[in-house]
Coordinates of C-alpha atoms in Angstrom, one line a residue:
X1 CA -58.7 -5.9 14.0
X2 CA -57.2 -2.0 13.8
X3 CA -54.9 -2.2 10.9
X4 CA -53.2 1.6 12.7
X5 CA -50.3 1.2 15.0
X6 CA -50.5 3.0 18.0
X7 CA -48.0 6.2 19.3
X8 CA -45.8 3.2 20.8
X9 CA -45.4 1.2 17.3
X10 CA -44.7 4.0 15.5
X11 CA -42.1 5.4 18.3
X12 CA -40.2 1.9 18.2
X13 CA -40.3 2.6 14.4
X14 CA -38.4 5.5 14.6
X15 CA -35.8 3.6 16.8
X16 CA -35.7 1.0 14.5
X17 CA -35.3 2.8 11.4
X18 CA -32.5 5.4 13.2
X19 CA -30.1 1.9 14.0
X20 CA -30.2 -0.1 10.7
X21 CA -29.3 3.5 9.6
X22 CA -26.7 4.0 11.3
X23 CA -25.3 0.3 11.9
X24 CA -25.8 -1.7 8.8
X25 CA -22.6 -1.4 6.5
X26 CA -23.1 0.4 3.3
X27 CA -21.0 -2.8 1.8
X28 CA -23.6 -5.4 3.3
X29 CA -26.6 -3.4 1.8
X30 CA -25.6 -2.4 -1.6
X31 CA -25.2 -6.3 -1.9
X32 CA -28.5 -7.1 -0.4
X33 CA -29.9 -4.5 -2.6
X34 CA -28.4 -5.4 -6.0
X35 CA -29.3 -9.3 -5.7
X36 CA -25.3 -10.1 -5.1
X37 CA -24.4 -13.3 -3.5
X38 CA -23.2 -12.6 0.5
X39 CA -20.4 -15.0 1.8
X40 CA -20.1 -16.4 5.3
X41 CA -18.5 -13.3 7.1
X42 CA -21.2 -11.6 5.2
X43 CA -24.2 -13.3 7.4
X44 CA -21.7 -13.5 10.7
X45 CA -20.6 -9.7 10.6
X46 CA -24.2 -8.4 10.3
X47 CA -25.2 -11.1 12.9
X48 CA -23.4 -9.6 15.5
X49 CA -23.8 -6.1 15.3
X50 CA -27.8 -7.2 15.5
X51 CA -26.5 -9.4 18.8
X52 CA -24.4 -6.6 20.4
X53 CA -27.3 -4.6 19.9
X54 CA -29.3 -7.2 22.3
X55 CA -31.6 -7.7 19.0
X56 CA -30.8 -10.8 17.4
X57 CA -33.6 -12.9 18.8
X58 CA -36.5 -11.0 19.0
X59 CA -39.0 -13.7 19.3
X60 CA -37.1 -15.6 22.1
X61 CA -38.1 -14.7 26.0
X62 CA -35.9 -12.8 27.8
X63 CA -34.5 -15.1 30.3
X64 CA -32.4 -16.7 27.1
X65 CA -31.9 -13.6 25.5
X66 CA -34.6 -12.1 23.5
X67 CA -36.2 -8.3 23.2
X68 CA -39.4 -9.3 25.1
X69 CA -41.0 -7.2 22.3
X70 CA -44.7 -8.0 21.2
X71 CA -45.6 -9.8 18.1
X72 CA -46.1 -6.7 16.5
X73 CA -42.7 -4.8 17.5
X74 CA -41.3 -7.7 15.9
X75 CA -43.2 -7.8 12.6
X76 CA -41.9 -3.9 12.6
X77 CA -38.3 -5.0 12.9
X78 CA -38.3 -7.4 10.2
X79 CA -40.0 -5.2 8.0
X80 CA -37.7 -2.4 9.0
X81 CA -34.5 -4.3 8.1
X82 CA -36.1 -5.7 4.5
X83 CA -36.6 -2.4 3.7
X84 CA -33.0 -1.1 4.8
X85 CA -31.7 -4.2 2.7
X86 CA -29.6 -5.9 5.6
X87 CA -28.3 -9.6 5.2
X88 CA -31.1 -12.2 6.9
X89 CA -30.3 -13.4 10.5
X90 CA -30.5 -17.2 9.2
X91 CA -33.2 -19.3 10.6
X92 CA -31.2 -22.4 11.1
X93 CA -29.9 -21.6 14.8
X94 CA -32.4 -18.5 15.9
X95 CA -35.7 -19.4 14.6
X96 CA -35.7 -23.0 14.1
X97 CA -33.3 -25.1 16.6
X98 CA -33.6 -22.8 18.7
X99 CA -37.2 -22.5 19.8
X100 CA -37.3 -26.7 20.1
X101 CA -34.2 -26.3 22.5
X102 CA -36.1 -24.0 24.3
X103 CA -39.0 -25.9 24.5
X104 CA -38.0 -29.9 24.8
X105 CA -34.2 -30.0 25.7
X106 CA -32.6 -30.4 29.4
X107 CA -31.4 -27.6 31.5
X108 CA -27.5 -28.4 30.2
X109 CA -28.6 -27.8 26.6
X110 CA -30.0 -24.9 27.3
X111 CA -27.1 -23.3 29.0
X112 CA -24.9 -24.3 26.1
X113 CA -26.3 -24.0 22.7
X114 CA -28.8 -20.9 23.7
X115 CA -26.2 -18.0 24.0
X116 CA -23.8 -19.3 21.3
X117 CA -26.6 -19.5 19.1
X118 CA -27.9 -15.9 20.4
X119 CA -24.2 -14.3 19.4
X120 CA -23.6 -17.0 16.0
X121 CA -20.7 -18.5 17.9
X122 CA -22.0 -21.7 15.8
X123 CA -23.1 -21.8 12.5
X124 CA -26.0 -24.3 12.2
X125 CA -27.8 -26.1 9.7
X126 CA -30.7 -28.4 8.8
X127 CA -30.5 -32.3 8.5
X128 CA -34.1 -33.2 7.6
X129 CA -34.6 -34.4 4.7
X130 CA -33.2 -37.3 2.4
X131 CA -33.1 -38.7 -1.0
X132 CA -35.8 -40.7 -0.7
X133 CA -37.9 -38.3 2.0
X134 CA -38.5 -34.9 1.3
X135 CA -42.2 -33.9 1.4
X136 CA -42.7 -37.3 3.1
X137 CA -40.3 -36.3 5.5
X138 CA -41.3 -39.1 8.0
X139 CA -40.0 -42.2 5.6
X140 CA -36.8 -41.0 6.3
X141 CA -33.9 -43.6 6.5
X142 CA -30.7 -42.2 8.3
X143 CA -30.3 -44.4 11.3
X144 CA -29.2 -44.0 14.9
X145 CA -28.3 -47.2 16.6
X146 CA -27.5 -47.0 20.4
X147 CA -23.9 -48.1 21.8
X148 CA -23.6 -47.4 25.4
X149 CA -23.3 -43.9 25.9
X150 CA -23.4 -43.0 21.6
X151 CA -25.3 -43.3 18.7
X152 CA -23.6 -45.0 15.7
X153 CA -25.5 -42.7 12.9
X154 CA -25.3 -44.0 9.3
X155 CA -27.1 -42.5 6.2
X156 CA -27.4 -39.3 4.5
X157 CA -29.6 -35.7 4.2
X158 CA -29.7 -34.0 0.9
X159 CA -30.5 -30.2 0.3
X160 CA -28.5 -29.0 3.1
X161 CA -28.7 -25.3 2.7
X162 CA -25.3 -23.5 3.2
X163 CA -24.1 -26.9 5.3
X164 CA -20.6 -26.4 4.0
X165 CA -20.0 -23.6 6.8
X166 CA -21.5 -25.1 9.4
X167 CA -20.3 -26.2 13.0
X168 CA -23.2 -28.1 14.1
X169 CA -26.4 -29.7 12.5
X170 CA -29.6 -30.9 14.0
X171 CA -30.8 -33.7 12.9
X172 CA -33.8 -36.8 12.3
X173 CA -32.3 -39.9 12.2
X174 CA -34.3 -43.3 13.3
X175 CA -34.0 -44.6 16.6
X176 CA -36.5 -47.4 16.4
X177 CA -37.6 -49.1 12.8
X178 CA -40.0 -51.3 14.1
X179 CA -43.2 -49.2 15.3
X180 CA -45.0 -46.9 12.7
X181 CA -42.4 -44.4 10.8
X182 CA -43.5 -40.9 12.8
X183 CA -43.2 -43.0 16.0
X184 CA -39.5 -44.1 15.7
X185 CA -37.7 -40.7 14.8
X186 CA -35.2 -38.9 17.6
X187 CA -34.2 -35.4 17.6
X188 CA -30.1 -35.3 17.1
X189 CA -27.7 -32.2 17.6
X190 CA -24.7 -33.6 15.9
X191 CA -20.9 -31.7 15.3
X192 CA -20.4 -31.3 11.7
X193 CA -16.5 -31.5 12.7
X194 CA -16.9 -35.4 14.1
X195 CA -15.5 -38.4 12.1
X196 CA -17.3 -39.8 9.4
X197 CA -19.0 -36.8 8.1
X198 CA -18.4 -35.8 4.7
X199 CA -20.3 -32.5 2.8
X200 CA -20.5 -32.7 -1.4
X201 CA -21.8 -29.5 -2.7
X202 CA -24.5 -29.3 -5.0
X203 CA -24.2 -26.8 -7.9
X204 CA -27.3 -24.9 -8.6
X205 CA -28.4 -23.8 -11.9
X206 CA -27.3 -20.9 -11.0
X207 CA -23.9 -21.9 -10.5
X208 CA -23.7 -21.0 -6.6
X209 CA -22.8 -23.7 -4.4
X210 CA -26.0 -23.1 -2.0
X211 CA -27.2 -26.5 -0.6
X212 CA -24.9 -30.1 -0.1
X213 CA -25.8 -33.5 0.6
X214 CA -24.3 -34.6 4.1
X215 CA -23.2 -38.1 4.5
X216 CA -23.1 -40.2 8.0
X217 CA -20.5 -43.2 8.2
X218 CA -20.4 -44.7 11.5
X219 CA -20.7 -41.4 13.1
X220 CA -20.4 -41.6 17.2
X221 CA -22.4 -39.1 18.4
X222 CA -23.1 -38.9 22.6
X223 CA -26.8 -39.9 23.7
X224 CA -26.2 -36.1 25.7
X225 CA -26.7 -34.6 22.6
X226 CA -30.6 -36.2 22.0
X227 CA -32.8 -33.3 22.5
X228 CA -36.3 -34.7 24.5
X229 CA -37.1 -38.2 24.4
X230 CA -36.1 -40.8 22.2
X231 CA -38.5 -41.7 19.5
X232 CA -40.9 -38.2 20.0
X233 CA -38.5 -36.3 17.3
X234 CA -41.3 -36.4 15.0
X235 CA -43.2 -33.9 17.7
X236 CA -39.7 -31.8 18.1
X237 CA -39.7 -31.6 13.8
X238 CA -43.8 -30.1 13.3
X239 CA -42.6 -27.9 16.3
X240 CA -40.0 -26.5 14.6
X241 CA -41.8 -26.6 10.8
X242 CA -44.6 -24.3 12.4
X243 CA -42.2 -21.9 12.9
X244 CA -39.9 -22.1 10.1
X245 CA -42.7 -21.6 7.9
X246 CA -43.8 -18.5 9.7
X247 CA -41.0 -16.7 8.4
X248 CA -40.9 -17.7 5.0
X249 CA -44.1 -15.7 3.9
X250 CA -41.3 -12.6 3.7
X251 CA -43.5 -10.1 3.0
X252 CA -41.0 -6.6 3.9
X253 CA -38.6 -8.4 1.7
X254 CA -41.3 -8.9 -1.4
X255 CA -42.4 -5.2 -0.5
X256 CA -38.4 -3.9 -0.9
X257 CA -38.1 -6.2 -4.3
X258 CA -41.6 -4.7 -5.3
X259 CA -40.0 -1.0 -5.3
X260 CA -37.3 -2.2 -6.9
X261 CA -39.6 -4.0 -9.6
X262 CA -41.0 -0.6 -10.4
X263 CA -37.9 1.5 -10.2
X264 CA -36.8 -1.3 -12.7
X265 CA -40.0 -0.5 -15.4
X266 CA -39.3 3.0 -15.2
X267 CA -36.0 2.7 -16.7
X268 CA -37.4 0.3 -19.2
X269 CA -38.8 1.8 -22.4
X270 CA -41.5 0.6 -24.2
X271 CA -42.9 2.4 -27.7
X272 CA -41.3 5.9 -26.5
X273 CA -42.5 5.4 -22.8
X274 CA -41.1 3.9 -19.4
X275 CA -42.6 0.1 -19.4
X276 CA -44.4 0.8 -15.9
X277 CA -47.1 2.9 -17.6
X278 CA -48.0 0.2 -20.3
X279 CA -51.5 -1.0 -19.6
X280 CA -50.5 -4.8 -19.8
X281 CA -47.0 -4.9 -17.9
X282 CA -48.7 -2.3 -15.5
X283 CA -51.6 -4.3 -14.7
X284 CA -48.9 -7.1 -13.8
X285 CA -47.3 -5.3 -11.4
X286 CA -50.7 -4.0 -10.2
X287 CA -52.4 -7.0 -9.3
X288 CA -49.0 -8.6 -8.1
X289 CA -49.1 -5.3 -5.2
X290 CA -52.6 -6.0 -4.2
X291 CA -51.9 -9.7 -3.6
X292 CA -49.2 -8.7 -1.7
X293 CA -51.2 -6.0 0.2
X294 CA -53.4 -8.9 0.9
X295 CA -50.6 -11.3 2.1
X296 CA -49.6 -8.5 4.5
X297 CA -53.3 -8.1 6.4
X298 CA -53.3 -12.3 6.6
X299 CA -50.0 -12.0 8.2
X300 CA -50.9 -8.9 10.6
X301 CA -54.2 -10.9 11.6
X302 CA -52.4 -14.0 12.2
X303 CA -49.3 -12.0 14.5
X304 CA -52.2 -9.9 15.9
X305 CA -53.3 -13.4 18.2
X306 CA -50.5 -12.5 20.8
X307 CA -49.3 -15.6 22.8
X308 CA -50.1 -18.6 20.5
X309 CA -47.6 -20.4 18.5
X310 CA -47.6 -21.1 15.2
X311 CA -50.4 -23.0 13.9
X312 CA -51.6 -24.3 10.7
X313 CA -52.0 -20.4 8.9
X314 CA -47.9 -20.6 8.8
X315 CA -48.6 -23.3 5.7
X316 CA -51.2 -20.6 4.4
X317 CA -48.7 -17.7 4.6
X318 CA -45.9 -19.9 3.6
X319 CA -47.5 -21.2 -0.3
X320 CA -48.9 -17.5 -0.8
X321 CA -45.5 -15.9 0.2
X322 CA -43.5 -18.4 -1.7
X323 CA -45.6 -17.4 -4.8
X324 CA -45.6 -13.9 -4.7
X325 CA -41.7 -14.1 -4.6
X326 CA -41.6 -16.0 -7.5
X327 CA -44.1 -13.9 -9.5
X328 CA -41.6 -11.2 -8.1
X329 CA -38.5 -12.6 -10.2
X330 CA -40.6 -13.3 -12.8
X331 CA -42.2 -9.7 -13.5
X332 CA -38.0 -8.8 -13.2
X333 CA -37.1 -10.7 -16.0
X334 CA -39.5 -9.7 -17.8
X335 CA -39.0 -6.2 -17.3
X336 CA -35.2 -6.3 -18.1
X337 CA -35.7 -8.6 -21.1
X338 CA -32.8 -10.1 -23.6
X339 CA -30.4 -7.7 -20.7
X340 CA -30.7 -10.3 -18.3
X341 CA -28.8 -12.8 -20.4
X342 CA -25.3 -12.8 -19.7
X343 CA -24.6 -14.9 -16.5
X344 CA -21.5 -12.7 -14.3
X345 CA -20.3 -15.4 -11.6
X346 CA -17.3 -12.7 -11.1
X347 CA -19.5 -10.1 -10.5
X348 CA -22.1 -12.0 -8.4
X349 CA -19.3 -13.0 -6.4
X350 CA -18.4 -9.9 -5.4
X351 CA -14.5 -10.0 -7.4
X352 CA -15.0 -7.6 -10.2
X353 CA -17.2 -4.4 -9.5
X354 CA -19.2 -4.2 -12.2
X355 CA -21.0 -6.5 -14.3
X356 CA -18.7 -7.5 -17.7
X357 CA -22.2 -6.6 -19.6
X358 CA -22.3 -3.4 -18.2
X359 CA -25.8 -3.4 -16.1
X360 CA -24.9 -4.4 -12.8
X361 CA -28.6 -4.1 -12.2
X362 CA -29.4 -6.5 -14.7
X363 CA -26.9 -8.9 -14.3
X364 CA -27.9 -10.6 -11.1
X365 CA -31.8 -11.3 -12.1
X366 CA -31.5 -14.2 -14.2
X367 CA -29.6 -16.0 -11.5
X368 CA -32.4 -14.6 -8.8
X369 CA -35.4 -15.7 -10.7
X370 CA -33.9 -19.2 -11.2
X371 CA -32.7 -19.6 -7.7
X372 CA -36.5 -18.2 -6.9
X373 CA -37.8 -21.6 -8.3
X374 CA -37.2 -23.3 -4.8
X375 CA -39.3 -21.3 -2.6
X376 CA -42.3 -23.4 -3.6
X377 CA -40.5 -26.4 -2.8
X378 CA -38.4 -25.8 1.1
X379 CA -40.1 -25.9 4.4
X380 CA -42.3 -28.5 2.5
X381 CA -44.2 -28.5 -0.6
X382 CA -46.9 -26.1 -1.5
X383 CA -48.7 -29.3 -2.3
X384 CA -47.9 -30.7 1.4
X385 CA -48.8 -27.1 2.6
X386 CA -52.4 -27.0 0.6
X387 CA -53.0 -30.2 2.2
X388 CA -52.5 -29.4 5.6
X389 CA -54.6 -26.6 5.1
X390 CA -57.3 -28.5 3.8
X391 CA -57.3 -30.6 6.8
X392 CA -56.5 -28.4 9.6
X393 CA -58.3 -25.1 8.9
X394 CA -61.0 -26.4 6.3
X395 CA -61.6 -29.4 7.9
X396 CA -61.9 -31.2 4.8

């Protein structure tokens, strides 16, 4: 594989580089940058400056909207906006509905849901898993029962990130309970405005109101909205895992918090000295950049087979990416010491300006590291992942 990119790559670069410059708000990025909390117009507004740009899909084909740039282009874009610190274009609509409407719904659904997707005309989130199905995603519960030309959907989904600004969610619910569990699941796009649905926050420890539990009571939702076949969800659900766990490797954004990790040890002092030039803390951060260095090749090897989907090296990328963002929040903490203590909500909220204990730096990373706990856990288990790799690429 040749790790250089060519005249082209480095061109689009440039191009790259010169319109997060010049279009990302100085507002958006000083929060992205300083580990502040971003609110809904936060994700919106950046959305669509990326979509009136004609960049807000990049993987998507053309005919719905995307860039028709290669796989690399695209790894250069998201590397070029984690380093320029811009807001995430969330997964929930682009990079994970999305490609299964593309792939498995009807003509109709495509012409609908594709372009407000494309310019976040609807907010979407996730309704997969449950109380009593997480990693085991297929033992889910939530039931769709047919009624002419609805489904009466009863149950609930738990862990629903950022479900309390959504418009519409898409959804596994059981269609038929009495063939083997991964046999009897349907693939639901369901209006988080329609009677019967009720959102109850769950408080995080870090005191932001990031995921919900979404309840279903008699919910009528039309048999037009099933996406595909009834009962072949569970096919529409690993379709769209594949590619959700793609993205959550993250490696420009663990490059960006990297910097920021050393620009942090240099203001640190330790014995006389800035804490990035003792042996021990430096070896920390030392082996942590090699790792990451190494995550970086495997992801650039895996985007370098142009044309194929996602396959089971998104569950390798995903459990190394995941860990190497935690180490990441961990090495912060570390570095800032007894300074990350006092917990802001005002100033990670955006209301007061500066952090009440005077480090605005410092502030936020208590908060991040403990949020940073559930990157090992979403888009299924490290555990879950390590299996799947030890059947599908070691053939164990």
């Amino acid at each position: 594989m040749d790790l250089h990119y060519t005249a082209e790559e480095t061109a689009f670069r440039d191009t790259v580089r010169a319109f997060l410059d010049t279009h990302l708000p100085a507002d958006l990025q000083r929060k992205v940058r300083q580990h502040l909390r971003l609110a809904k117009d936060d994700y919106v507004r950046w959305h669509k400056i990326v979509a009136q740009q004609g960049w807000a899909a990049p993987a998507w084909p053309v005919e719905h909207g995307g860039t028709g740039w290669t796989s690399v282009q695209r790894h250069i874009w998201e590397d070029e906006c984690a380093r320029a610190a811009t807001p995430p274009i969330l997964p929930f609509g682009v990079n994970m509905v999305a490609p299964v409407i593309m792939a498995f719904a009807n003509a109709e659904q495509k012409a609908y849901y594709l372009p407000r997707i494309l310019n976040c005309d609807d907010w979407w989130c996730q309704g997969y898993s449950e109380p009593g199905a997480g990693s085991d995603l297929a033992s889910l519960k939530t039931t769709a029962e047919r009624d002419g030309e609805h489904y009466i959907v009863n149950g609930q989904k738990t862990w629903t990130t950022l479900g309390q600004h959504a418009d519409m969610i898409f959804c596994l619910v059981r269609t038929d309970s009495t063939v083997r569990k991964q046999e009897g699941i349907s693939f639901l796009l369901i209006d988080m405005k329609t009677p019967g649905i009720t959102v109850r926050p769950i408080i995080m420890l870090d005191e932001e109101h990031e995921v919900n539990e979404v309840f279903f009571d008699n919910v009528r939702v039309p048999v037009s909205n099933l996406v595909g076949q009834e009962n072949k969800g569970w096919t529409y659900a690993k379709y769209l895992l594949g590619h959700e766990r793609t993205g959550i490797a993250a490696v420009g954004r663990s490059k960006r918090e990297l910097t920021f990790l050393k620009q942090l040890a240099m203001q640190q002092s330790k014995r006389g000295a800035p804490l990035l030039h003792d042996p021990a803390f430096a070896a920390k951060v030392a082996t942590l950049e090699i790792e990451l260095m190494a995550l970086e090749m495997t992801v650039l090897r895996v985007i370098s087979d142009e044309g194929k989907g996602p396959g089971p090296q998104a569950s390798m990328l995903k459990v190394r990416g995941s860990e190497l963002q935690q180490q990441l929040t961990e090495l912060m903490v570390e570095a800032i010491g007894p300074q990350a203590l006092p917990f802001d909500p005002a100033f990670l909220d955006g209301s007061e300006p500066h952090s009440s204990g005077g480090d605005d730096l410092a502030a936020p990373l208590a908060a991040y590291y403990f949020n940073y706990r559930k990157t090992s856990i979403y888009g299924g288990s490290n555990e879950i992942q390590k299996n799947i790799i030890t059947q599908m690429i070691l053939g164990l």
